[in-house]
Tab-separated table of N, CA and C and ligand atoms in Angstrom:
chain	number	residue	atom	x	y	z
A	99	MET	N	3.937	-114.004	-71.166
A	99	MET	CA	4.239	-114.404	-71.950
A	99	MET	C	5.289	-113.154	-72.971
A	100	THR	N	6.567	-113.051	-72.271
A	100	THR	CA	7.551	-112.101	-73.165
A	100	THR	C	8.916	-112.792	-73.912
A	101	VAL	N	9.268	-112.625	-74.730
A	101	VAL	CA	10.506	-112.648	-75.450
A	101	VAL	C	11.244	-111.782	-74.672
A	102	ARG	N	12.829	-111.503	-73.608
A	102	ARG	CA	13.176	-111.564	-73.762
A	102	ARG	C	14.610	-111.108	-74.499
A	103	SER	N	15.454	-110.394	-74.610
A	103	SER	CA	17.020	-110.584	-75.290
A	103	SER	C	17.835	-111.823	-74.188
A	104	ILE	N	18.441	-111.880	-75.276
A	104	ILE	CA	19.455	-112.507	-75.384
A	104	ILE	C	21.420	-112.203	-75.224
A	105	VAL	N	21.646	-112.805	-74.017
A	105	VAL	CA	23.226	-112.584	-74.201
A	105	VAL	C	23.974	-113.371	-75.144
A	106	VAL	N	24.713	-111.987	-75.747
A	106	VAL	CA	25.569	-113.502	-76.876
A	106	VAL	C	26.501	-113.342	-76.548
A	107	ALA	N	27.466	-114.315	-76.765
A	107	ALA	CA	29.203	-114.198	-76.589
A	107	ALA	C	29.820	-113.269	-77.222
A	108	PRO	N	30.995	-112.817	-76.971
A	108	PRO	CA	31.933	-113.485	-75.479
A	108	PRO	C	31.284	-112.145	-74.455
A	109	ASP	N	30.515	-112.506	-73.176
A	109	ASP	CA	29.791	-111.367	-72.336
A	109	ASP	C	30.107	-112.695	-71.642
A	110	LYS	N	31.235	-111.471	-70.560
A	110	LYS	CA	31.262	-112.339	-69.622
A	110	LYS	C	30.263	-112.637	-68.578
A	111	ARG	N	28.988	-112.147	-68.286
A	111	ARG	CA	28.179	-113.179	-67.926
A	111	ARG	C	27.590	-114.160	-67.783
A	112	LEU	N	28.059	-114.163	-69.259
A	112	LEU	CA	27.941	-116.416	-69.606
A	112	LEU	C	28.722	-116.732	-69.412
A	113	LYS	N	29.983	-116.279	-68.753
A	113	LYS	CA	31.085	-116.901	-67.235
A	113	LYS	C	30.572	-117.177	-66.009
A	114	PHE	N	29.197	-116.028	-65.523
A	114	PHE	CA	29.034	-116.660	-64.231
A	114	PHE	C	28.635	-117.994	-63.224
A	115	ARG	N	28.442	-118.505	-62.503
A	115	ARG	CA	28.316	-119.112	-61.732
A	115	ARG	C	26.324	-118.653	-61.259
A	116	SER	N	25.445	-119.862	-62.386
A	116	SER	CA	24.291	-119.013	-61.651
A	116	SER	C	24.393	-119.111	-59.977
A	117	ASN	N	22.849	-118.747	-59.021
A	117	ASN	CA	22.031	-119.245	-57.307
A	117	ASN	C	20.968	-119.481	-57.522
A	118	PRO	N	21.056	-120.849	-56.412
A	118	PRO	CA	20.004	-121.616	-56.833
A	118	PRO	C	19.057	-121.070	-56.511
A	119	VAL	N	17.544	-121.520	-56.577
A	119	VAL	CA	17.162	-120.000	-55.971
A	119	VAL	C	15.502	-121.321	-54.721
A	120	GLU	N	15.400	-120.052	-53.879
A	120	GLU	CA	15.541	-120.788	-52.376
A	120	GLU	C	13.558	-120.664	-52.726
A	121	THR	N	13.279	-119.983	-53.321
A	121	THR	CA	12.272	-119.865	-53.151
A	121	THR	C	11.449	-120.272	-54.427
A	122	VAL	N	10.616	-121.639	-54.680
A	122	VAL	CA	9.428	-121.349	-56.298
A	122	VAL	C	8.166	-120.719	-55.925
A	123	ASP	N	8.458	-119.065	-56.516
A	123	ASP	CA	6.969	-118.278	-56.849
A	123	ASP	C	6.996	-117.901	-58.007
A	124	GLU	N	5.636	-116.969	-57.825
A	124	GLU	CA	5.159	-116.413	-59.612
A	124	GLU	C	6.204	-115.896	-59.500
A	125	GLU	N	7.594	-115.227	-59.206
A	125	GLU	CA	8.397	-114.879	-60.184
A	125	GLU	C	9.228	-115.430	-60.873
A	126	ILE	N	9.288	-117.100	-60.212
A	126	ILE	CA	10.219	-118.042	-61.397
A	126	ILE	C	9.006	-118.458	-62.117
A	127	ARG	N	8.167	-119.058	-61.950
A	127	ARG	CA	6.663	-119.536	-63.266
A	127	ARG	C	6.870	-117.868	-63.906
A	128	THR	N	7.210	-116.929	-63.393
A	128	THR	CA	7.035	-115.937	-64.712
A	128	THR	C	8.071	-115.773	-65.437
A	129	LEU	N	9.477	-115.593	-65.149
A	129	LEU	CA	10.639	-116.123	-65.350
A	129	LEU	C	11.063	-117.553	-66.496
A	130	LEU	N	10.098	-118.615	-65.586
A	130	LEU	CA	10.456	-119.320	-66.950
A	130	LEU	C	9.701	-119.273	-67.886
A	131	SER	N	8.045	-118.811	-67.969
A	131	SER	CA	7.201	-118.981	-68.724
A	131	SER	C	7.364	-118.396	-69.609
A	132	ASP	N	8.694	-117.178	-69.490
A	132	ASP	CA	9.249	-115.764	-70.543
A	132	ASP	C	11.004	-116.147	-71.291
A	133	MET	N	11.295	-117.377	-70.179
A	133	MET	CA	12.259	-117.965	-70.972
A	133	MET	C	11.884	-119.121	-72.439
A	134	LEU	N	11.085	-119.925	-71.329
A	134	LEU	CA	10.434	-121.428	-73.074
A	134	LEU	C	9.883	-119.964	-74.121
A	135	GLU	N	9.294	-118.490	-73.913
A	135	GLU	CA	8.948	-117.886	-75.652
A	135	GLU	C	9.953	-117.669	-75.713
A	136	THR	N	11.278	-117.275	-74.998
A	136	THR	CA	12.314	-116.724	-75.742
A	136	THR	C	12.869	-117.927	-76.697
A	137	MET	N	13.129	-119.253	-75.966
A	137	MET	CA	13.759	-120.333	-76.145
A	137	MET	C	12.811	-120.345	-77.508
A	138	TYR	N	12.063	-120.863	-77.946
A	138	TYR	CA	11.365	-121.208	-79.072
A	138	TYR	C	11.080	-119.735	-80.618
A	139	ALA	N	11.094	-118.708	-79.897
A	139	ALA	CA	11.353	-117.232	-81.243
A	139	ALA	C	12.506	-118.015	-81.316
A	140	GLY	N	13.345	-118.300	-80.672
A	140	GLY	CA	14.886	-118.771	-80.952
A	140	GLY	C	14.771	-119.946	-81.287
A	141	ASP	N	14.105	-120.470	-82.486
A	141	ASP	CA	14.484	-122.170	-82.645
A	141	ASP	C	15.323	-122.916	-81.535
A	142	GLY	N	15.847	-122.341	-80.584
A	142	GLY	CA	16.484	-123.626	-79.940
A	142	GLY	C	16.439	-124.130	-78.633
A	143	LEU	N	16.839	-125.788	-78.928
A	143	LEU	CA	16.671	-126.835	-78.102
A	143	LEU	C	16.215	-127.008	-76.627
A	144	GLY	N	16.754	-125.633	-75.738
A	144	GLY	CA	17.089	-125.699	-74.385
A	144	GLY	C	17.541	-124.098	-74.052
A	145	LEU	N	17.438	-123.552	-73.126
A	145	LEU	CA	17.482	-122.230	-72.422
A	145	LEU	C	17.871	-122.319	-70.590
A	146	ALA	N	19.011	-121.414	-70.353
A	146	ALA	CA	19.021	-121.017	-69.337
A	146	ALA	C	18.941	-119.832	-68.693
A	147	ALA	N	18.505	-118.912	-67.748
A	147	ALA	CA	18.523	-118.748	-67.582
A	147	ALA	C	19.438	-117.125	-67.986
A	148	ILE	N	21.224	-117.845	-66.983
A	148	ILE	CA	21.579	-116.446	-67.140
A	148	ILE	C	21.886	-115.531	-69.609
A	149	GLN	N	21.259	-116.624	-69.692
A	149	GLN	CA	20.889	-116.160	-70.862
A	149	GLN	C	20.562	-115.309	-71.632
A	150	ILE	N	19.799	-114.967	-70.501
A	150	ILE	CA	18.303	-113.338	-70.023
A	150	ILE	C	19.214	-113.074	-69.609
A	151	GLY	N	19.829	-113.098	-68.949
A	151	GLY	CA	20.645	-112.498	-68.043
A	151	GLY	C	20.369	-112.361	-66.178
A	152	VAL	N	20.014	-113.410	-66.543
A	152	VAL	CA	18.824	-113.606	-64.660
A	152	VAL	C	20.199	-114.667	-64.684
A	153	PRO	N	21.133	-114.620	-63.234
A	153	PRO	CA	21.888	-115.498	-62.873
A	153	PRO	C	21.377	-116.315	-61.381
A	154	LYS	N	19.988	-117.175	-61.975
A	154	LYS	CA	19.238	-117.829	-61.161
A	154	LYS	C	19.690	-119.323	-62.209
A	155	ARG	N	19.415	-120.513	-61.040
A	155	ARG	CA	19.368	-122.360	-61.534
A	155	ARG	C	18.156	-122.862	-62.773
A	156	VAL	N	18.252	-122.047	-63.349
A	156	VAL	CA	16.746	-122.543	-64.207
A	156	VAL	C	16.814	-122.272	-65.281
A	157	MET	N	16.371	-123.667	-65.416
A	157	MET	CA	16.494	-123.657	-66.933
A	157	MET	C	15.194	-124.351	-67.811
A	158	VAL	N	15.136	-124.291	-69.103
A	158	VAL	CA	13.808	-125.176	-69.648
A	158	VAL	C	14.858	-125.677	-71.446
A	159	VAL	N	13.845	-126.504	-71.624
A	159	VAL	CA	14.817	-127.191	-72.183
A	159	VAL	C	13.098	-127.801	-72.632
A	160	ASP	N	13.289	-128.265	-74.181
A	160	ASP	CA	12.401	-129.132	-75.398
A	160	ASP	C	13.027	-129.573	-76.275
A	161	VAL	N	12.444	-130.411	-76.915
A	161	VAL	CA	13.971	-130.979	-77.961
A	161	VAL	C	12.300	-132.882	-78.306
A	162	HIS	N	11.281	-131.730	-78.483
A	162	HIS	CA	10.137	-133.068	-79.332
A	162	HIS	C	10.623	-132.963	-81.230
A	163	ARG	N	9.757	-133.269	-81.366
A	163	ARG	CA	10.069	-132.988	-82.893
A	163	ARG	C	8.857	-132.265	-84.187
A	164	LEU	N	9.998	-131.865	-84.508
A	164	LEU	CA	8.393	-131.131	-85.555
A	164	LEU	C	7.445	-131.457	-85.773
A	165	ASP	N	6.853	-132.456	-85.890
A	165	ASP	CA	5.318	-133.329	-86.406
A	165	ASP	C	4.958	-133.200	-85.197
A	166	ASP	N	5.493	-133.554	-84.057
A	166	ASP	CA	4.795	-134.050	-82.920
A	166	ASP	C	4.342	-132.641	-82.006
A	167	PRO	N	3.649	-132.819	-80.309
A	167	PRO	CA	3.641	-131.879	-79.917
A	167	PRO	C	4.625	-130.592	-79.479
A	168	PRO	N	4.367	-129.618	-78.499
A	168	PRO	CA	5.038	-129.086	-77.955
A	168	PRO	C	5.618	-129.951	-76.494
A	169	ALA	N	6.574	-130.464	-75.440
A	169	ALA	CA	7.390	-130.741	-74.585
A	169	ALA	C	8.068	-130.282	-73.508
A	170	PRO	N	8.019	-128.762	-73.272
A	170	PRO	CA	8.793	-128.628	-72.183
A	170	PRO	C	8.624	-128.810	-71.802
A	171	ILE	N	9.767	-128.509	-70.692
A	171	ILE	CA	10.236	-128.975	-69.101
A	171	ILE	C	11.043	-128.625	-69.209
A	172	LYS	N	10.790	-127.350	-67.573
A	172	LYS	CA	10.457	-126.427	-66.737
A	172	LYS	C	11.758	-126.856	-65.321
A	173	MET	N	12.777	-126.661	-65.603
A	173	MET	CA	13.781	-126.714	-64.657
A	173	MET	C	14.092	-125.796	-63.288
A	174	ILE	N	14.016	-126.417	-62.310
A	174	ILE	CA	14.912	-125.675	-61.319
A	174	ILE	C	15.564	-126.332	-60.410
A	175	ASN	N	16.392	-126.045	-60.294
A	175	ASN	CA	17.820	-126.252	-59.789
A	175	ASN	C	17.933	-127.049	-60.091
A	176	PRO	N	18.385	-128.402	-60.948
A	176	PRO	CA	18.781	-129.139	-61.738
A	176	PRO	C	20.137	-129.437	-61.586
A	177	VAL	N	19.663	-131.159	-60.910
A	177	VAL	CA	21.679	-131.422	-60.840
A	177	VAL	C	21.353	-132.780	-61.077
A	178	ILE	N	21.893	-132.990	-62.005
A	178	ILE	CA	22.644	-134.262	-62.681
A	178	ILE	C	24.153	-135.152	-62.009
A	179	THR	N	22.336	-136.853	-61.555
A	179	THR	CA	22.884	-137.464	-60.285
A	179	THR	C	23.551	-138.436	-60.880
A	180	TRP	N	23.751	-138.654	-62.300
A	180	TRP	CA	24.268	-139.823	-62.623
A	180	TRP	C	25.139	-139.421	-64.456
A	181	PHE	N	26.223	-139.719	-64.529
A	181	PHE	CA	26.200	-139.337	-66.351
A	181	PHE	C	26.677	-141.557	-66.566
A	182	SER	N	26.283	-141.017	-67.723
A	182	SER	CA	26.864	-142.900	-68.263
A	182	SER	C	28.280	-143.306	-68.725
A	183	PRO	N	28.195	-144.165	-68.722
A	183	PRO	CA	29.816	-144.144	-69.294
A	183	PRO	C	30.039	-143.841	-70.040
A	184	GLU	N	28.534	-144.731	-71.254
A	184	GLU	CA	28.922	-144.797	-73.004
A	184	GLU	C	28.573	-143.056	-73.212
A	185	ARG	N	29.954	-142.802	-74.344
A	185	ARG	CA	29.397	-141.281	-75.033
A	185	ARG	C	29.044	-140.811	-75.618
A	186	ILE	N	28.672	-139.753	-76.349
A	186	ILE	CA	27.832	-139.454	-77.528
A	186	ILE	C	28.652	-138.710	-78.299
A	187	VAL	N	28.774	-137.919	-79.516
A	187	VAL	CA	28.974	-136.919	-79.754
A	187	VAL	C	28.297	-136.452	-80.523
A	188	TYR	N	27.941	-135.494	-80.767
A	188	TYR	CA	26.601	-134.761	-81.196
A	188	TYR	C	26.806	-133.466	-81.692
A	189	GLN	N	26.623	-132.698	-82.946
A	189	GLN	CA	26.360	-131.830	-82.929
A	189	GLN	C	26.135	-130.173	-82.038
A	190	GLU	N	26.412	-129.444	-81.718
A	190	GLU	CA	25.719	-128.235	-80.279
A	190	GLU	C	25.539	-127.694	-81.492
A	191	GLY	N	24.914	-126.338	-81.398
A	191	GLY	CA	24.653	-125.429	-81.679
A	191	GLY	C	23.810	-124.705	-79.637
A	192	CYS	N	23.847	-123.071	-80.097
A	192	CYS	CA	23.958	-122.156	-78.853
A	192	CYS	C	23.031	-121.068	-78.556
A	193	LEU	N	21.644	-120.604	-78.033
A	193	LEU	CA	21.466	-119.074	-78.204
A	193	LEU	C	22.123	-117.680	-78.335
A	194	SER	N	23.794	-118.155	-77.521
A	194	SER	CA	24.040	-118.129	-77.046
A	194	SER	C	25.311	-117.441	-78.165
A	195	PHE	N	25.254	-118.615	-78.966
A	195	PHE	CA	26.551	-118.235	-80.360
A	195	PHE	C	25.538	-118.181	-81.886
A	196	PRO	N	24.961	-117.688	-82.275
A	196	PRO	CA	24.219	-117.315	-83.696
A	196	PRO	C	25.041	-117.859	-84.417
A	197	GLU	N	24.471	-119.323	-85.198
A	197	GLU	CA	25.494	-119.217	-86.028
A	197	GLU	C	26.660	-120.397	-85.677
A	198	TYR	N	26.980	-120.469	-84.702
A	198	TYR	CA	27.701	-121.489	-84.303
A	198	TYR	C	27.343	-122.968	-83.986
A	199	PHE	N	28.134	-123.769	-85.109
A	199	PHE	CA	28.189	-125.167	-84.156
A	199	PHE	C	29.042	-125.869	-83.638
A	200	ALA	N	29.058	-126.939	-82.684
A	200	ALA	CA	30.544	-127.735	-83.002
A	200	ALA	C	30.547	-128.499	-82.299
A	201	ASP	N	31.102	-130.317	-82.900
A	201	ASP	CA	30.447	-130.959	-82.931
A	201	ASP	C	31.712	-131.719	-81.393
A	202	ILE	N	30.560	-131.627	-80.139
A	202	ILE	CA	30.958	-132.697	-78.425
A	202	ILE	C	30.847	-133.155	-77.612
A	203	GLU	N	32.025	-134.280	-77.674
A	203	GLU	CA	31.605	-135.079	-76.803
A	203	GLU	C	30.322	-135.205	-75.447
A	204	ARG	N	29.895	-135.800	-75.402
A	204	ARG	CA	28.870	-135.492	-74.057
A	204	ARG	C	28.819	-137.220	-73.485
A	205	ALA	N	28.565	-137.445	-72.215
A	205	ALA	CA	27.504	-138.611	-71.728
A	205	ALA	C	26.721	-139.345	-72.366
A	206	ALA	N	26.118	-140.277	-72.751
A	206	ALA	CA	25.283	-140.012	-73.316
A	206	ALA	C	23.926	-140.573	-72.662
A	207	GLU	N	23.800	-140.534	-71.991
A	207	GLU	CA	22.513	-141.190	-71.152
A	207	GLU	C	23.297	-140.210	-69.639
A	208	VAL	N	21.337	-139.781	-68.925
A	208	VAL	CA	21.835	-138.883	-68.083
A	208	VAL	C	20.642	-138.513	-66.979
A	209	ARG	N	21.064	-138.488	-65.927
A	209	ARG	CA	19.518	-138.147	-64.629
A	209	ARG	C	19.688	-137.228	-64.573
A	210	VAL	N	18.801	-137.048	-64.000
A	210	VAL	CA	18.714	-135.380	-63.725
A	210	VAL	C	17.411	-134.823	-62.458
A	211	SER	N	18.378	-134.569	-61.655
A	211	SER	CA	16.649	-134.493	-60.105
A	211	SER	C	17.087	-132.831	-60.403
A	212	TYR	N	15.474	-132.162	-59.694
A	212	TYR	CA	15.451	-130.887	-60.442
A	212	TYR	C	14.427	-130.450	-59.793
A	213	LEU	N	13.493	-129.395	-59.083
A	213	LEU	CA	12.207	-128.867	-59.034
A	213	LEU	C	11.649	-128.593	-59.663
A	214	ASP	N	10.312	-128.895	-59.869
A	214	ASP	CA	9.015	-127.972	-60.967
A	214	ASP	C	8.346	-126.901	-61.278
A	215	GLU	N	8.386	-126.567	-61.671
A	215	GLU	CA	7.027	-124.701	-61.428
A	215	GLU	C	6.578	-124.335	-60.406
A	216	ASN	N	6.208	-126.340	-59.428
A	216	ASN	CA	4.784	-125.787	-58.457
A	216	ASN	C	6.128	-126.293	-57.026
A	217	GLY	N	7.450	-126.557	-57.406
A	217	GLY	CA	8.540	-126.972	-56.267
A	217	GLY	C	8.247	-128.413	-56.360
A	218	GLU	N	8.027	-128.609	-56.371
A	218	GLU	CA	7.790	-130.580	-56.507
A	218	GLU	C	9.118	-131.146	-57.022
A	219	ALA	N	9.688	-132.257	-56.178
A	219	ALA	CA	10.557	-132.500	-56.153
A	219	ALA	C	10.548	-133.582	-57.732
A	220	ARG	N	11.734	-133.397	-58.454
A	220	ARG	CA	11.346	-134.738	-59.363
A	220	ARG	C	12.449	-135.081	-60.673
A	221	GLU	N	12.868	-136.527	-60.946
A	221	GLU	CA	14.103	-136.954	-61.278
A	221	GLU	C	13.401	-137.365	-62.850
A	222	VAL	N	14.063	-136.874	-63.586
A	222	VAL	CA	13.928	-137.788	-65.151
A	222	VAL	C	15.243	-138.139	-65.931
A	223	GLN	N	15.100	-139.426	-66.809
A	223	GLN	CA	16.666	-139.801	-67.025
A	223	GLN	C	16.670	-140.176	-68.242
A	224	ALA	N	17.465	-139.973	-69.187
A	224	ALA	CA	17.145	-139.320	-70.524
A	224	ALA	C	18.454	-139.667	-71.433
A	225	SER	N	18.271	-139.388	-72.942
A	225	SER	CA	19.238	-140.002	-73.680
A	225	SER	C	19.250	-139.530	-74.519
A	226	GLU	N	20.221	-138.939	-75.586
A	226	GLU	CA	20.281	-139.052	-76.808
A	226	GLU	C	20.394	-137.728	-76.773
A	227	THR	N	19.164	-137.332	-77.876
A	227	THR	CA	19.308	-135.557	-78.229
A	227	THR	C	18.826	-134.734	-76.228
A	228	LEU	N	17.828	-135.208	-75.703
A	228	LEU	CA	18.343	-134.688	-74.582
A	228	LEU	C	18.791	-134.682	-73.572
A	229	ALA	N	19.448	-136.016	-73.461
A	229	ALA	CA	20.675	-135.988	-72.568
A	229	ALA	C	21.745	-134.474	-73.170
A	230	VAL	N	22.023	-135.097	-74.083
A	230	VAL	CA	23.263	-133.407	-75.240
A	230	VAL	C	22.200	-132.151	-74.232
A	231	CYS	N	21.073	-131.914	-74.092
A	231	CYS	CA	20.438	-130.755	-73.944
A	231	CYS	C	20.711	-130.154	-73.033
A	232	LEU	N	19.960	-131.148	-71.688
A	232	LEU	CA	20.282	-130.945	-70.595
A	232	LEU	C	21.927	-130.572	-69.610
A	233	GLN	N	22.836	-131.990	-70.581
A	233	GLN	CA	24.195	-131.238	-70.184
A	233	GLN	C	24.422	-130.170	-70.368
A	234	HIS	N	24.099	-129.490	-71.806
A	234	HIS	CA	24.462	-128.041	-72.113
A	234	HIS	C	23.692	-127.339	-71.303
A	235	GLU	N	22.547	-127.068	-71.222
A	235	GLU	CA	21.751	-125.975	-70.735
A	235	GLU	C	22.940	-126.412	-68.444
A	236	VAL	N	22.420	-127.491	-68.030
A	236	VAL	CA	23.271	-127.488	-66.750
A	236	VAL	C	24.368	-126.337	-66.541
A	237	ASP	N	25.664	-127.386	-67.750
A	237	ASP	CA	27.026	-126.645	-67.960
A	237	ASP	C	27.191	-124.923	-67.942
A	238	HIS	N	25.863	-124.514	-68.500
A	238	HIS	CA	25.619	-123.378	-68.396
A	238	HIS	C	25.510	-122.272	-67.001
A	239	LEU	N	24.088	-123.412	-66.435
A	239	LEU	CA	24.341	-122.980	-65.138
A	239	LEU	C	25.895	-123.062	-64.000
A	240	ASP	N	26.702	-123.135	-64.466
A	240	ASP	CA	28.509	-123.446	-63.873
A	240	ASP	C	28.813	-122.257	-64.941
A	241	GLY	N	28.809	-121.918	-65.971
A	241	GLY	CA	28.976	-120.791	-66.464
A	241	GLY	C	30.543	-121.975	-67.793
A	242	LYS	N	29.893	-122.668	-67.938
A	242	LYS	CA	30.425	-123.373	-68.574
A	242	LYS	C	29.406	-123.669	-70.176
A	243	LEU	N	30.859	-122.806	-71.124
A	243	LEU	CA	29.752	-123.363	-72.339
A	243	LEU	C	30.454	-124.089	-73.353
A	244	PHE	N	29.448	-124.899	-74.350
A	244	PHE	CA	29.447	-125.160	-75.223
A	244	PHE	C	31.118	-125.011	-75.808
A	245	VAL	N	31.416	-124.492	-76.555
A	245	VAL	CA	32.871	-124.173	-77.080
A	245	VAL	C	33.775	-124.930	-75.873
A	246	ASP	N	34.122	-123.853	-74.606
A	246	ASP	CA	35.350	-125.129	-73.494
A	246	ASP	C	34.683	-126.062	-74.196
A	247	HIS	N	33.816	-126.738	-73.912
A	247	HIS	CA	35.049	-128.578	-75.047
A	247	HIS	C	35.557	-128.589	-75.458
A	248	LEU	N	35.714	-127.529	-76.428
A	248	LEU	CA	36.562	-128.027	-77.947
A	248	LEU	C	38.156	-126.900	-76.833
A	249	SER	N	38.656	-127.375	-77.850
A	249	SER	CA	40.018	-126.731	-77.864
A	249	SER	C	40.277	-126.312	-77.962
A	250	LEU	N	41.909	-125.394	-76.938
A	250	LEU	CA	41.822	-123.940	-76.836
A	250	LEU	C	41.829	-123.675	-78.590
A	251	VAL	N	43.098	-123.910	-79.262
A	251	VAL	CA	42.554	-123.258	-80.443
A	251	VAL	C	40.738	-123.278	-81.071
A	252	LYS	N	40.676	-123.901	-81.227
A	252	LYS	CA	39.219	-123.867	-81.739
A	252	LYS	C	38.171	-123.127	-81.079
A	253	ARG	N	38.209	-122.817	-79.472
A	253	ARG	CA	37.631	-121.935	-79.474
A	253	ARG	C	37.420	-121.024	-79.547
A	254	ASN	N	38.830	-120.702	-79.357
A	254	ASN	CA	39.345	-118.545	-79.374
A	254	ASN	C	39.584	-118.497	-81.366
A	255	ILE	N	38.782	-119.042	-81.664
A	255	ILE	CA	39.103	-119.326	-83.722
A	255	ILE	C	37.037	-118.719	-82.985
A	256	ILE	N	36.498	-119.515	-83.028
A	256	ILE	CA	35.366	-119.005	-83.165
A	256	ILE	C	34.582	-117.781	-82.025
A	257	LEU	N	35.653	-117.474	-81.119
A	257	LEU	CA	35.148	-116.783	-79.964
A	257	LEU	C	35.751	-114.702	-80.723
A	258	ARG	N	36.949	-115.292	-81.628
A	258	ARG	CA	37.341	-114.025	-82.681
A	258	ARG	C	36.741	-113.593	-82.970
A	259	LYS	N	36.053	-115.208	-84.326
A	259	LYS	CA	34.872	-114.548	-85.214
A	259	LYS	C	33.707	-114.013	-84.130
A	260	MET	N	33.159	-113.577	-83.332
A	260	MET	CA	32.296	-113.909	-82.890
A	260	MET	C	32.507	-112.600	-82.796
A	261	ALA	N	33.969	-111.909	-81.408
A	261	ALA	CA	33.716	-110.772	-80.886
A	261	ALA	C	33.420	-109.541	-82.934
A	262	LYS	N	33.820	-109.799	-84.270
A	262	LYS	CA	34.377	-109.069	-85.136
A	262	LYS	C	32.832	-108.746	-85.123
A	263	ALA	N	32.074	-110.291	-85.579
A	263	ALA	CA	30.935	-109.692	-86.449
A	263	ALA	C	30.783	-109.209	-85.322
A	264	ARG	N	30.621	-108.648	-83.473
A	264	ARG	CA	30.099	-108.144	-83.129
A	264	ARG	C	29.981	-106.387	-83.250
A	265	ARG	N	31.601	-106.324	-83.599
A	265	ARG	CA	32.445	-105.246	-84.045
A	265	ARG	C	31.178	-104.627	-85.098
A	266	ALA	N	31.770	-105.079	-86.476
A	266	ALA	CA	31.525	-105.145	-87.783
A	266	ALA	C	29.398	-105.091	-87.479
A	267	LYS	N	28.614	-105.211	-86.622
A	267	LYS	CA	27.480	-105.080	-86.253
A	267	LYS	C	27.170	-103.011	-85.440
A	268	VAL	N	28.087	-103.126	-84.359
A	268	VAL	CA	28.146	-101.707	-84.149
A	268	VAL	C	28.046	-101.066	-85.281
A	269	ILE	N	29.330	-101.133	-86.079
A	269	ILE	CA	30.125	-100.352	-86.771
A	269	ILE	C	28.459	-99.847	-88.191
A	270	ASP	N	27.754	-100.777	-87.959
A	270	ASP	CA	26.651	-100.900	-89.122
A	270	ASP	C	25.736	-99.749	-88.512
A	271	ALA	N	25.443	-100.276	-87.215
A	271	ALA	CA	24.115	-99.677	-86.735
A	271	ALA	C	24.605	-98.120	-86.314
B	350	NI	NI1	23.724	-122.829	-75.246
C-alpha cells in the first residue's frame, strides 16, 4: 500500500467527470488500498480516485469513531439510488481543500448501490456522517466539489485564498 499525493484545489482535474470501471481487477484493488492508506494518512473520512489524479469512479470512506476499529468501505461505480426528503446541515472539509470547512446542506439519508472490490453488487443505506460523506464523494466522481454547494461569493473567497496560499508556497520553495 502506498500513500499517494493528493490533488489540491484549484486544479482542473477536480472538475473531471470520472469514468466507470469496466473490470474489477488487481489494478483496481491496488488503487483502493492506496486510496485508503492516503485517506488515513490525511485524516480524511473519504477519498475519491480523482483526488489522487485517477479519473475512475472509485471511492473509499470510513466514518468510524476514534475509539472504534476502522470500518472502511470501498466502492466502485457507486450510484445514489435514493435521497431522503429530509435535509441536514453538516460542517464539511475535503482533503483537496486543506484547512477549509463550510456548512453544507444535503439529504439526511441516502441509499447507494455499488460494486465491492470483488466485483459483487452491494447496497448500503446511510444516515448522518456516512450519508454526508457518501454524497460528498459521489459528487467528486462527477467533478463537483463541496464548495460548489456554496454561493458564488463564498466559493470565490475560498478559491482565491487557496490560489494565494499556493503562490506563497511556490515562492517559499
Ligand atoms: Ni472531498
